[in-house]
Amino acid sequence: MSQNPLGAYARAQRVAATPRSTEYRLMSEITGEMIAARDAGLAGARLAPALHRNRQVWAAFRNLCADPANALPEELRAGIISLGLWVERHTSLVITGRDSIDELISVNRTVMGGLMNENGGAAPAPATAAIPG
């Protein structure tokens, strides 16, 4: 009996995936959704579906970093929590039409850059996380 090649591929991908590559892939998908919504001319509350997923992932990052058992350095965890809080506040401004989605896209792209090194592989964790504006 032959195995399903798609199932074998999925199993191999799960084994080869690192937390960083998974985070990168998730951020890439979400950022792509926000770019597509922006490029479609959506603004304000019409961006809510694209922004909702971004809010969810940043809330998850904040919660993971708030866990004392998290192995990341304390300074990095604090930076990610602060950045996640900024994302939450800025998202509210975007949904109410008081600011643009561009800064959220920029933050996600910066985080994605930190997750990847110049060879396209997972990069080591940065020492600090910068908080925009």
N, CA, C and O atoms as a MOPAC input file, in Angstrom:
PM7 MOZYME 1SCF
protein

 N      0.84800 1    -1.16400 1     0.00000 1
 C      0.00000 1     0.00000 1     0.00000 1
 C      0.90200 1     1.23900 1     0.00000 1
 O      1.81900 1     1.33300 1     0.81700 1
 N      0.65500 1     2.17500 1    -0.89500 1
 C      1.49800 1     3.37800 1    -0.96200 1
 C      0.92500 1     4.45900 1    -0.05600 1
 O     -0.28200 1     4.54000 1     0.17100 1
 N      1.84600 1     5.29800 1     0.46100 1
 C      1.43400 1     6.40500 1     1.31300 1
 C      0.98600 1     7.58100 1     0.46900 1
 O      1.42600 1     7.74700 1    -0.66900 1
 N      0.11800 1     8.38600 1     1.02500 1
 C     -0.31100 1     9.62700 1     0.39900 1
 C      0.87300 1    10.58800 1     0.39900 1
 O      1.36100 1    10.94800 1     1.47100 1
 N      1.35800 1    11.02300 1    -0.79600 1
 C      2.52800 1    11.90100 1    -0.82900 1
 C      2.28400 1    13.24200 1    -0.14200 1
 O      3.21700 1    13.82300 1     0.41400 1
 N      1.04400 1    13.74600 1    -0.17000 1
 C      0.75500 1    15.00800 1     0.50800 1
 C      0.84500 1    14.83500 1     2.02300 1
 O      1.32500 1    15.72500 1     2.72600 1
 N      0.39000 1    13.70600 1     2.51500 1
 C      0.48800 1    13.43000 1     3.94600 1
 C      1.93600 1    13.30800 1     4.38200 1
 O      2.31700 1    13.80400 1     5.44300 1
 N      2.74800 1    12.64200 1     3.55900 1
 C      4.17100 1    12.51200 1     3.87000 1
 C      4.84700 1    13.87800 1     3.87500 1
 O      5.68300 1    14.15700 1     4.73300 1
 N      4.48500 1    14.72600 1     2.91900 1
 C      5.03600 1    16.08500 1     2.86300 1
 C      4.64800 1    16.87300 1     4.10900 1
 O      5.48500 1    17.55800 1     4.69700 1
 N      3.39100 1    16.78100 1     4.51000 1
 C      2.91500 1    17.50700 1     5.69200 1
 C      3.65600 1    17.03100 1     6.93900 1
 O      4.03500 1    17.84600 1     7.78000 1
 N      3.86600 1    15.72100 1     7.06700 1
 C      4.60400 1    15.19500 1     8.22400 1
 C      6.04300 1    15.68800 1     8.20900 1
 O      6.57000 1    16.07400 1     9.25200 1
 N      6.68200 1    15.68100 1     7.05400 1
 C      8.06600 1    16.16300 1     6.94900 1
 C      8.14900 1    17.64800 1     7.28400 1
 O      9.09500 1    18.08700 1     7.93900 1
 N      7.17600 1    18.41200 1     6.84100 1
 C      7.16900 1    19.85000 1     7.12400 1
 C      7.03100 1    20.09300 1     8.62300 1
 O      7.70100 1    20.97200 1     9.16600 1
 N      6.17500 1    19.33200 1     9.29900 1
 C      5.99800 1    19.49400 1    10.74800 1
 C      7.29500 1    19.18400 1    11.48000 1
 O      7.64400 1    19.87100 1    12.44000 1
 N      8.01400 1    18.15000 1    11.03500 1
 C      9.26600 1    17.77100 1    11.67700 1
 C     10.32300 1    18.84400 1    11.43800 1
 O     11.08100 1    19.17800 1    12.34800 1
 N     10.38100 1    19.38700 1    10.21900 1
 C     11.40700 1    20.36400 1     9.85700 1
 C     11.08900 1    21.76500 1    10.36300 1
 O     11.99600 1    22.58800 1    10.48900 1
 N      9.83800 1    22.05300 1    10.65300 1
 C      9.45400 1    23.39900 1    11.06800 1
 C     10.02700 1    23.71200 1    12.44400 1
 O      9.98300 1    22.89400 1    13.36300 1
 N     10.55800 1    24.90200 1    12.55300 1
 C     11.02800 1    25.39100 1    13.84000 1
 C     10.01700 1    26.41100 1    14.34100 1
 O      9.21300 1    26.91400 1    13.55600 1
 N     10.03900 1    26.72300 1    15.62100 1
 C      9.12800 1    27.77400 1    16.09200 1
 C      9.32200 1    29.08300 1    15.31500 1
 O      8.34600 1    29.76600 1    15.00300 1
 N     10.56000 1    29.43000 1    15.00600 1
 C     10.82400 1    30.66400 1    14.26000 1
 C     10.23800 1    30.60400 1    12.85900 1
 O      9.64500 1    31.58100 1    12.40100 1
 N     10.39100 1    29.48000 1    12.17100 1
 C      9.84600 1    29.40200 1    10.81500 1
 C      8.31900 1    29.43100 1    10.84600 1
 O      7.68600 1    29.98600 1     9.94800 1
 N      7.73000 1    28.83400 1    11.87700 1
 C      6.27900 1    28.87200 1    12.03200 1
 C      5.81700 1    30.29300 1    12.30700 1
 O      4.83300 1    30.74800 1    11.72200 1
 N      6.52300 1    31.01000 1    13.20200 1
 C      6.18000 1    32.40300 1    13.49000 1
 C      6.32300 1    33.26200 1    12.23800 1
 O      5.48500 1    34.12200 1    11.96400 1
 N      7.38600 1    33.02200 1    11.48700 1
 C      7.60900 1    33.79100 1    10.25900 1
 C      6.47200 1    33.54700 1     9.26700 1
 O      5.93600 1    34.48800 1     8.68100 1
 N      6.11500 1    32.28800 1     9.08700 1
 C      5.05300 1    31.94600 1     8.13400 1
 C      3.73000 1    32.58700 1     8.55600 1
 O      3.00800 1    33.11900 1     7.71300 1
 N      3.41200 1    32.54300 1     9.83300 1
 C      2.19000 1    33.15200 1    10.34300 1
 C      2.20300 1    34.66500 1    10.12700 1
 O      1.22100 1    35.23100 1     9.64700 1
 N      3.30900 1    35.31900 1    10.47700 1
 C      3.40400 1    36.76900 1    10.29100 1
 C      3.32000 1    37.13200 1     8.81200 1
 O      2.72900 1    38.15200 1     8.45600 1
 N      3.90100 1    36.31400 1     7.95900 1
 C      3.85100 1    36.55500 1     6.52200 1
 C      2.41600 1    36.48100 1     5.99800 1
 O      1.99100 1    37.33400 1     5.21800 1
 N      1.67700 1    35.46800 1     6.42700 1
 C      0.28000 1    35.31800 1     6.00300 1
 C     -0.56300 1    36.50800 1     6.45700 1
 O     -1.31700 1    37.08400 1     5.67200 1
 N     -0.42600 1    36.86400 1     7.72300 1
 C     -1.22000 1    37.95900 1     8.28200 1
 C     -0.85700 1    39.28500 1     7.61800 1
 O     -1.73800 1    40.07600 1     7.28000 1
 N      0.42500 1    39.52300 1     7.43500 1
 C      0.86800 1    40.76500 1     6.80000 1
 C      0.37000 1    40.81300 1     5.36200 1
 O     -0.04800 1    41.86900 1     4.88700 1
 N      0.40800 1    39.69300 1     4.67300 1
 C     -0.12100 1    39.63100 1     3.31400 1
 C     -1.60400 1    39.96700 1     3.26100 1
 O     -2.05600 1    40.65100 1     2.34300 1
 N     -2.36300 1    39.48900 1     4.24400 1
 C     -3.79300 1    39.80500 1     4.31000 1
 C     -4.01200 1    41.30500 1     4.52000 1
 O     -4.90100 1    41.90200 1     3.91300 1
 N     -3.19000 1    41.90700 1     5.38900 1
 C     -3.34000 1    43.34600 1     5.63500 1
 C     -2.96000 1    44.15400 1     4.39200 1
 O     -3.61700 1    45.14500 1     4.07600 1
 N     -1.91600 1    43.74300 1     3.69100 1
 C     -1.50200 1    44.43100 1     2.47000 1
 C     -2.58900 1    44.30900 1     1.40800 1
 O     -2.91400 1    45.28600 1     0.73400 1
 N     -3.14900 1    43.11400 1     1.25800 1
 C     -4.20500 1    42.90600 1     0.26300 1
 C     -5.42500 1    43.77700 1     0.57600 1
 O     -6.02300 1    44.35600 1    -0.33100 1
 N     -5.79000 1    43.87000 1     1.85300 1
 C     -6.93600 1    44.70400 1     2.24000 1
 C     -6.64600 1    46.17600 1     1.94800 1
 O     -7.49600 1    46.88700 1     1.41200 1
 N     -5.45600 1    46.62200 1     2.30000 1
 C     -5.07700 1    48.01300 1     2.03100 1
 C     -5.07900 1    48.29100 1     0.52800 1
 O     -5.62000 1    49.30000 1     0.07500 1
 N     -4.47300 1    47.39000 1    -0.23400 1
 C     -4.37400 1    47.58200 1    -1.68100 1
 C     -5.73000 1    47.49200 1    -2.37200 1
 O     -5.90000 1    48.00200 1    -3.47900 1
 N     -6.69500 1    46.84400 1    -1.72200 1
 C     -8.05800 1    46.77600 1    -2.26500 1
 C     -8.83500 1    48.05700 1    -1.95600 1
 O     -9.99700 1    48.20100 1    -2.33600 1
 N     -8.17500 1    48.97600 1    -1.26500 1
 C     -8.80700 1    50.25400 1    -0.96300 1
 C     -9.64500 1    50.25500 1     0.29900 1
 O    -10.38600 1    51.20400 1     0.55400 1
 N     -9.53400 1    49.20200 1     1.08800 1
 C    -10.30400 1    49.15200 1     2.32400 1
 C     -9.69000 1    50.10300 1     3.34600 1
 O     -8.47700 1    50.30800 1     3.36800 1
 N    -10.53200 1    50.67300 1     4.18100 1
 C    -10.06600 1    51.57300 1     5.23100 1
 C    -10.99400 1    51.47200 1     6.41900 1
 O    -12.10800 1    50.95900 1     6.30900 1
 N    -10.53000 1    51.96700 1     7.56300 1
 C    -11.34500 1    51.99500 1     8.77100 1
 C    -11.87500 1    50.62800 1     9.14200 1
 O    -11.14300 1    49.63800 1     9.10800 1
 N    -13.14900 1    50.57200 1     9.49600 1
 C    -13.77700 1    49.34300 1     9.97400 1
 C    -13.77500 1    48.23600 1     8.91500 1
 O    -13.86100 1    47.05700 1     9.25700 1
 N    -13.67700 1    48.60100 1     7.64100 1
 C    -13.64700 1    47.57500 1     6.58600 1
 C    -12.34900 1    46.76800 1     6.62300 1
 O    -12.25400 1    45.71700 1     5.99000 1
 N    -11.34500 1    47.25700 1     7.36600 1
 C    -10.09400 1    46.51700 1     7.54500 1
 C    -10.17900 1    45.51400 1     8.70100 1
 O     -9.26100 1    44.71800 1     8.89900 1
 N    -11.27500 1    45.55100 1     9.46100 1
 C    -11.39400 1    44.75000 1    10.68400 1
 C    -11.07300 1    43.26900 1    10.49200 1
 O    -10.35700 1    42.70900 1    11.32200 1
 N    -11.56400 1    42.60400 1     9.44100 1
 C    -11.22100 1    41.17900 1     9.31700 1
 C     -9.71200 1    40.93300 1     9.22300 1
 O     -9.19200 1    40.01400 1     9.85500 1
 N     -9.01900 1    41.74300 1     8.44500 1
 C     -7.56300 1    41.56800 1     8.31400 1
 C     -6.85400 1    41.92600 1     9.61800 1
 O     -5.88000 1    41.27900 1    10.00100 1
 N     -7.34900 1    42.95600 1    10.29400 1
 C     -6.71400 1    43.40400 1    11.53500 1
 C     -6.98600 1    42.46300 1    12.70300 1
 O     -6.16600 1    42.34800 1    13.61400 1
 N     -8.12200 1    41.79700 1    12.67900 1
 C     -8.49700 1    40.90500 1    13.78000 1
 C     -7.45900 1    39.79900 1    13.97100 1
 O     -7.04300 1    39.51900 1    15.09500 1
 N     -7.05200 1    39.18500 1    12.88500 1
 C     -6.07200 1    38.09800 1    12.97500 1
 C     -4.72800 1    38.61600 1    13.48100 1
 O     -4.05300 1    37.94500 1    14.26200 1
 N     -4.34100 1    39.81700 1    13.03100 1
 C     -3.09600 1    40.41300 1    13.51000 1
 C     -3.17100 1    40.65900 1    15.01900 1
 O     -2.22200 1    40.38400 1    15.75200 1
 N     -4.30500 1    41.17500 1    15.46500 1
 C     -4.50700 1    41.39900 1    16.90500 1
 C     -4.40700 1    40.08500 1    17.67300 1
 O     -3.80300 1    40.03300 1    18.74500 1
 N     -4.99100 1    39.03600 1    17.13300 1
 C     -4.96500 1    37.73700 1    17.81000 1
 C     -3.54200 1    37.21900 1    17.98100 1
 O     -3.17700 1    36.73500 1    19.05300 1
 N     -2.73800 1    37.32300 1    16.92100 1
 C     -1.37900 1    36.78500 1    17.01800 1
 C     -0.53800 1    37.61800 1    17.98300 1
 O      0.26900 1    37.06800 1    18.73300 1
 N     -0.72000 1    38.94200 1    17.97000 1
 C      0.03400 1    39.77700 1    18.90400 1
 C     -0.41500 1    39.53200 1    20.34000 1
 O      0.40700 1    39.59100 1    21.25500 1
 N     -1.69300 1    39.26100 1    20.55700 1
 C     -2.16700 1    38.91600 1    21.89900 1
 C     -1.53100 1    37.59500 1    22.35000 1
 O     -1.15300 1    37.44900 1    23.51200 1
 N     -1.41700 1    36.65300 1    21.43800 1
 C     -0.77200 1    35.37700 1    21.76500 1
 C      0.69900 1    35.59500 1    22.09800 1
 O      1.20800 1    35.01400 1    23.05700 1
 N      1.38900 1    36.42800 1    21.31400 1
 C      2.79700 1    36.73300 1    21.60700 1
 C      2.92500 1    37.35700 1    23.00300 1
 O      3.80900 1    36.98500 1    23.77400 1
 N      2.03500 1    38.30800 1    23.32100 1
 C      2.06900 1    38.95800 1    24.64200 1
 C      1.86600 1    37.93300 1    25.75000 1
 O      2.60100 1    37.92100 1    26.73800 1
 N      0.87000 1    37.07900 1    25.58000 1
 C      0.57200 1    36.07800 1    26.60300 1
 C      1.72800 1    35.09800 1    26.78200 1
 O      2.07200 1    34.74600 1    27.91000 1
 N      2.32300 1    34.66100 1    25.69100 1
 C      3.46000 1    33.74900 1    25.78400 1
 C      4.64200 1    34.40900 1    26.48600 1
 O      5.33800 1    33.77600 1    27.27900 1
 N      4.85900 1    35.67800 1    26.18800 1
 C      5.98500 1    36.38900 1    26.79700 1
 C      5.72700 1    36.73200 1    28.25600 1
 O      6.68000 1    36.92800 1    29.01100 1
 N      4.47900 1    36.80900 1    28.67000 1
 C      4.14600 1    37.09800 1    30.06300 1
 C      4.32300 1    35.87200 1    30.95400 1
 O      4.36100 1    35.99600 1    32.17900 1
 N      4.42800 1    34.70600 1    30.35700 1
 C      4.58900 1    33.46800 1    31.11000 1
 C      6.01000 1    33.39900 1    31.67800 1
 O      6.97600 1    33.43200 1    30.91600 1
 N      6.14900 1    33.30600 1    32.99600 1
 C      7.48300 1    33.24900 1    33.60000 1
 C      8.31200 1    32.05600 1    33.12900 1
 O      9.53900 1    32.08300 1    33.23100 1
 N      7.67100 1    31.02000 1    32.62000 1
 C      8.39200 1    29.83900 1    32.13200 1
 C      8.96500 1    30.05700 1    30.73000 1
 O      9.71600 1    29.21500 1    30.23600 1
 N      8.62200 1    31.17300 1    30.08300 1
 C      9.13700 1    31.45600 1    28.74100 1
 C     10.65900 1    31.59000 1    28.81300 1
 O     11.18400 1    32.29100 1    29.67900 1
 N     11.35800 1    30.92000 1    27.90600 1
 C     12.82500 1    30.87000 1    27.94300 1
 C     13.50600 1    32.07900 1    27.30400 1
 O     14.72500 1    32.21700 1    27.40800 1
 N     12.74800 1    32.95900 1    26.64800 1
 C     13.36600 1    34.14500 1    26.05800 1
 C     13.92300 1    35.04200 1    27.15900 1
 O     13.42100 1    35.03700 1    28.28300 1
 N     14.96400 1    35.81200 1    26.83400 1
 C     15.49200 1    36.75400 1    27.82900 1
 C     14.40600 1    37.73500 1    28.26800 1
 O     13.56000 1    38.14200 1    27.47200 1
 N     14.44500 1    38.10600 1    29.55000 1
 C     13.41300 1    38.96500 1    30.12200 1
 C     13.27100 1    40.27700 1    29.35300 1
 O     12.15300 1    40.73900 1    29.12600 1
 N     14.38000 1    40.87900 1    28.95200 1
 C     14.33100 1    42.15000 1    28.22400 1
 C     13.60500 1    41.99300 1    26.88200 1
 O     12.82300 1    42.86000 1    26.49200 1
 N     13.86400 1    40.89700 1    26.18500 1
 C     13.19400 1    40.64000 1    24.91200 1
 C     11.70600 1    40.40300 1    25.13400 1
 O     10.87200 1    40.92100 1    24.39100 1
 N     11.37700 1    39.62400 1    26.15200 1
 C      9.96400 1    39.37900 1    26.45600 1
 C      9.24200 1    40.68000 1    26.75600 1
 O      8.12500 1    40.89000 1    26.28300 1
 N      9.86800 1    41.56100 1    27.54100 1
 C      9.25300 1    42.85400 1    27.87100 1
 C      9.06400 1    43.69300 1    26.61400 1
 O      8.04100 1    44.36100 1    26.46300 1
 N     10.03800 1    43.66400 1    25.71400 1
 C      9.92300 1    44.41400 1    24.46100 1
 C      8.78800 1    43.91200 1    23.59400 1
 O      8.06400 1    44.70700 1    22.99600 1
 N      8.62400 1    42.59900 1    23.51900 1
 C      7.54600 1    42.01400 1    22.72300 1
 C      6.19200 1    42.36400 1    23.33400 1
 O      5.24200 1    42.67400 1    22.61500 1
 N      6.10700 1    42.31300 1    24.65800 1
 C      4.85000 1    42.69600 1    25.32400 1
 C      4.52800 1    44.15300 1    25.02500 1
 O      3.38700 1    44.47900 1    24.69700 1
 N      5.52000 1    45.03400 1    25.13600 1
 C      5.29000 1    46.45600 1    24.85200 1
 C      4.87600 1    46.67400 1    23.40300 1
 O      3.97100 1    47.45900 1    23.12000 1
 N      5.53500 1    45.98200 1    22.49800 1
 C      5.19100 1    46.10300 1    21.08600 1
 C      3.77100 1    45.59200 1    20.83700 1
 O      3.01300 1    46.19200 1    20.07500 1
 N      3.42100 1    44.49100 1    21.47900 1
 C      2.06500 1    43.95700 1    21.34900 1
 C      1.00800 1    44.92100 1    21.85700 1
 O     -0.07000 1    45.02400 1    21.27300 1
 N      1.30700 1    45.62900 1    22.94000 1
 C      0.37100 1    46.63700 1    23.45900 1
 C      0.24300 1    47.80400 1    22.48000 1
 O     -0.84900 1    48.33400 1    22.27700 1
 N      1.36000 1    48.19800 1    21.87800 1
 C      1.31200 1    49.25500 1    20.86200 1
 C      0.44900 1    48.81400 1    19.68000 1
 O     -0.36400 1    49.59200 1    19.18300 1
 N      0.62200 1    47.56200 1    19.22700 1
 C     -0.17500 1    47.03800 1    18.11600 1
 C     -1.65400 1    47.11100 1    18.47000 1
 O     -2.47100 1    47.49000 1    17.63100 1
 N     -2.00500 1    46.75700 1    19.68900 1
 C     -3.40400 1    46.80300 1    20.12900 1
 C     -3.94900 1    48.23200 1    20.03100 1
 O     -5.02700 1    48.44900 1    19.47800 1
 N     -3.20900 1    49.19900 1    20.56500 1
 C     -3.66700 1    50.59900 1    20.53600 1
 C     -3.74200 1    51.12700 1    19.10200 1
 O     -4.71000 1    51.79000 1    18.72900 1
 N     -2.72200 1    50.83000 1    18.30900 1
 C     -2.70500 1    51.35600 1    16.94100 1
 C     -3.81400 1    50.72300 1    16.09300 1
 O     -4.40500 1    51.38800 1    15.24200 1
 N     -4.08700 1    49.46100 1    16.32400 1
 C     -5.16800 1    48.79400 1    15.59800 1
 C     -6.49500 1    49.49600 1    15.84600 1
 O     -7.29200 1    49.65900 1    14.92300 1
 N     -6.73600 1    49.90800 1    17.07500 1
 C     -7.96900 1    50.64400 1    17.38400 1
 C     -8.02600 1    51.95200 1    16.60500 1
 O     -9.09400 1    52.33700 1    16.12800 1
 N     -6.90200 1    52.63800 1    16.46900 1
 C     -6.85700 1    53.87800 1    15.69200 1
 C     -7.15200 1    53.61700 1    14.21800 1
 O     -7.84200 1    54.40400 1    13.56900 1
 N     -6.63000 1    52.51700 1    13.69500 1
 C     -6.84900 1    52.18000 1    12.28100 1
 C     -8.32100 1    51.84600 1    12.03700 1
 O     -8.91600 1    52.32200 1    11.07000 1
 N     -8.89800 1    51.03600 1    12.90500 1
 C    -10.29100 1    50.62600 1    12.73000 1
 C    -11.23400 1    51.82800 1    12.79000 1
 O    -12.24300 1    51.86200 1    12.08600 1
 N    -10.90800 1    52.80200 1    13.62000 1
 C    -11.76600 1    53.98700 1    13.73500 1
 C    -11.42400 1    55.05200 1    12.70300 1
 O    -11.98800 1    56.14700 1    12.72900 1
 N    -10.50400 1    54.74000 1    11.79300 1
 C    -10.17800 1    55.65800 1    10.70800 1
 C     -9.27600 1    56.81100 1    11.10000 1
 O     -9.13400 1    57.76600 1    10.33600 1
 N     -8.66000 1    56.74600 1    12.28000 1
 C     -7.80300 1    57.83700 1    12.74000 1
 C     -6.33300 1    57.64500 1    12.38200 1
 O     -5.52000 1    58.53700 1    12.62300 1
 N     -5.98400 1    56.50500 1    11.81500 1
 C     -4.60200 1    56.26800 1    11.38200 1
 C     -4.62300 1    55.20800 1    10.29000 1
 O     -5.65600 1    54.59900 1    10.01300 1
 N     -3.45800 1    54.99700 1     9.67300 1
 C     -3.39200 1    54.04800 1     8.55800 1
 C     -2.84500 1    52.70400 1     9.02300 1
 O     -2.24100 1    52.58500 1    10.08900 1
 N     -3.07500 1    51.71400 1     8.19900 1
 C     -2.61700 1    50.35100 1     8.46900 1
 C     -1.11900 1    50.19300 1     8.18300 1
 O     -0.51200 1    49.19300 1     8.56700 1
 N     -0.53100 1    51.18000 1     7.51100 1
 C      0.85500 1    51.05700 1     7.06200 1
 C      1.85500 1    50.80100 1     8.18900 1
 O      2.79700 1    50.03000 1     8.00500 1
 N      1.67000 1    51.42800 1     9.34600 1
 C      2.62000 1    51.20700 1    10.44900 1
 C      2.51500 1    49.78100 1    10.98900 1
 O      3.52500 1    49.19700 1    11.38300 1
 N      1.31900 1    49.22000 1    11.01400 1
 C      1.17100 1    47.83200 1    11.45300 1
 C      1.87700 1    46.89200 1    10.47700 1
 O      2.54700 1    45.94800 1    10.89300 1
 N      1.72500 1    47.15000 1     9.19900 1
 C      2.41000 1    46.34700 1     8.18100 1
 C      3.91500 1    46.46800 1     8.36200 1
 O      4.63300 1    45.47100 1     8.29100 1
 N      4.39300 1    47.67700 1     8.59300 1
 C      5.82400 1    47.91600 1     8.77900 1
 C      6.36400 1    47.17100 1    10.00000 1
 O      7.44000 1    46.57700 1     9.93700 1
 N      5.62700 1    47.20100 1    11.10600 1
 C      6.06000 1    46.48900 1    12.31000 1
 C      6.15200 1    44.99300 1    12.03200 1
 O      7.13500 1    44.34900 1    12.39700 1
 N      5.13000 1    44.44300 1    11.38700 1
 C      5.16400 1    43.01000 1    11.08300 1
 C      6.33400 1    42.66400 1    10.17800 1
 O      6.99200 1    41.64300 1    10.37800 1
 N      6.59900 1    43.50200 1     9.18800 1
 C      7.73400 1    43.24200 1     8.28700 1
 C      9.05700 1    43.30100 1     9.04800 1
 O      9.96300 1    42.51000 1     8.78200 1
 N      9.16800 1    44.22700 1     9.98500 1
 C     10.38600 1    44.31900 1    10.78900 1
 C     10.56600 1    43.06900 1    11.63300 1
 O     11.67100 1    42.53400 1    11.72200 1
 N      9.49400 1    42.59900 1    12.25200 1
 C      9.55400 1    41.37700 1    13.04800 1
 C      9.92900 1    40.19900 1    12.15200 1
 O     10.74700 1    39.36200 1    12.53300 1
 N      9.33500 1    40.13400 1    10.97300 1
 C      9.66900 1    39.04700 1    10.03300 1
 C     11.15200 1    39.08900 1     9.67700 1
 O     11.80400 1    38.04800 1     9.58900 1
 N     11.68200 1    40.29400 1     9.47100 1
 C     13.10700 1    40.42900 1     9.17700 1
 C     13.96900 1    39.91900 1    10.31900 1
 O     15.01900 1    39.31800 1    10.09100 1
 N     13.52300 1    40.15900 1    11.55500 1
 C     14.25300 1    39.66600 1    12.71400 1
 C     14.18900 1    38.15900 1    12.86000 1
 O     15.07400 1    37.54800 1    13.46000 1
 N     13.14900 1    37.56200 1    12.31400 1
 C     13.00700 1    36.10900 1    12.39500 1
 C     13.85600 1    35.38700 1    11.34600 1
 O     14.09300 1    34.18300 1    11.45200 1
 N     14.30500 1    36.12000 1    10.34600 1
 C     15.06600 1    35.49500 1     9.25800 1
 C     16.47700 1    36.07100 1     9.19000 1
 O     16.67800 1    37.25700 1     9.45000 1
 N     17.44100 1    35.24300 1     8.84300 1
 C     18.78600 1    35.75400 1     8.60700 1
 C     18.99600 1    35.91700 1     7.10800 1
 O     18.09400 1    35.62300 1     6.32400 1
 N     20.15600 1    36.37200 1     6.70400 1
 C     20.39900 1    36.63900 1     5.28300 1
 C     20.36200 1    35.38200 1     4.41700 1
 O     20.24100 1    35.48400 1     3.19700 1
 N     20.46200 1    34.20600 1     5.01900 1
 C     20.40300 1    32.96200 1     4.25200 1
 C     18.98700 1    32.42700 1     4.12900 1
 O     18.76700 1    31.37000 1     3.53800 1
 N     18.02000 1    33.15900 1     4.68800 1
 C     16.64100 1    32.71400 1     4.60500 1
 C     16.24800 1    31.76300 1     5.70400 1
 O     15.11400 1    31.28500 1     5.74000 1
 N     17.18400 1    31.47600 1     6.61800 1
 C     16.86900 1    30.59000 1     7.72800 1
 C     16.48700 1    31.38800 1     8.95400 1
 O     16.54300 1    32.61800 1     8.95000 1
 N     16.10600 1    30.69500 1     9.98800 1
 C     15.72400 1    31.37100 1    11.22300 1
 C     16.92900 1    32.06800 1    11.81800 1
 O     18.00800 1    31.48300 1    11.91300 1
 N     16.75300 1    33.29900 1    12.21300 1
 C     17.81400 1    34.09000 1    12.80400 1
 C     17.79700 1    33.91900 1    14.30900 1
 O     16.76800 1    33.55800 1    14.88000 1
 N     18.93000 1    34.17400 1    14.96300 1
 C     18.91200 1    34.14000 1    16.42600 1
 C     18.03900 1    35.26300 1    16.96500 1
 O     17.83200 1    36.26800 1    16.28600 1
 N     17.53800 1    35.10500 1    18.15500 1
 C     16.65300 1    36.09700 1    18.75700 1
 C     17.37200 1    37.42900 1    18.91100 1
 O     18.52500 1    37.46400 1    19.34000 1
 N     16.68800 1    38.55000 1    18.55800 1
 C     17.30300 1    39.86300 1    18.75000 1
 C     17.39100 1    40.18000 1    20.23900 1
 O     16.63800 1    39.63500 1    21.04500 1
 N     18.32600 1    41.07400 1    20.59900 1
 C     18.52600 1    41.41700 1    22.00000 1
 C     17.41000 1    42.28900 1    22.53400 1
 O     17.06800 1    42.19300 1    23.71300 1
 N     16.82800 1    43.14400 1    21.69000 1
 C     15.74800 1    44.02500 1    22.13700 1
 C     14.70500 1    44.13400 1    21.04900 1
 O     14.95300 1    43.77900 1    19.89600 1
 N     13.54600 1    44.62300 1    21.41600 1
 C     12.47300 1    44.89500 1    20.45200 1
 C     12.19100 1    46.38700 1    20.50400 1
 O     11.96600 1    46.94800 1    21.57700 1
 N     12.20600 1    47.02600 1    19.33900 1
 C     11.94300 1    48.46400 1    19.28100 1
 C     10.45100 1    48.70600 1    19.19100 1
 O      9.72900 1    47.93600 1    18.55800 1
 N      9.99200 1    49.75600 1    19.81100 1
 C      8.58600 1    50.12300 1    19.77500 1
 C      8.44500 1    51.35800 1    18.89900 1
 O      9.05500 1    52.39000 1    19.17800 1
 N      7.63800 1    51.25900 1    17.83400 1
 C      7.48100 1    52.41100 1    16.94800 1
 C      6.72500 1    53.55000 1    17.60500 1
 O      5.94700 1    53.36400 1    18.54100 1
 N      6.98800 1    54.75200 1    17.06800 1
 C      6.30800 1    56.00400 1    17.41800 1
 C      5.65600 1    55.97600 1    18.68700 1
 O      5.05100 1    56.96800 1    19.09200 1

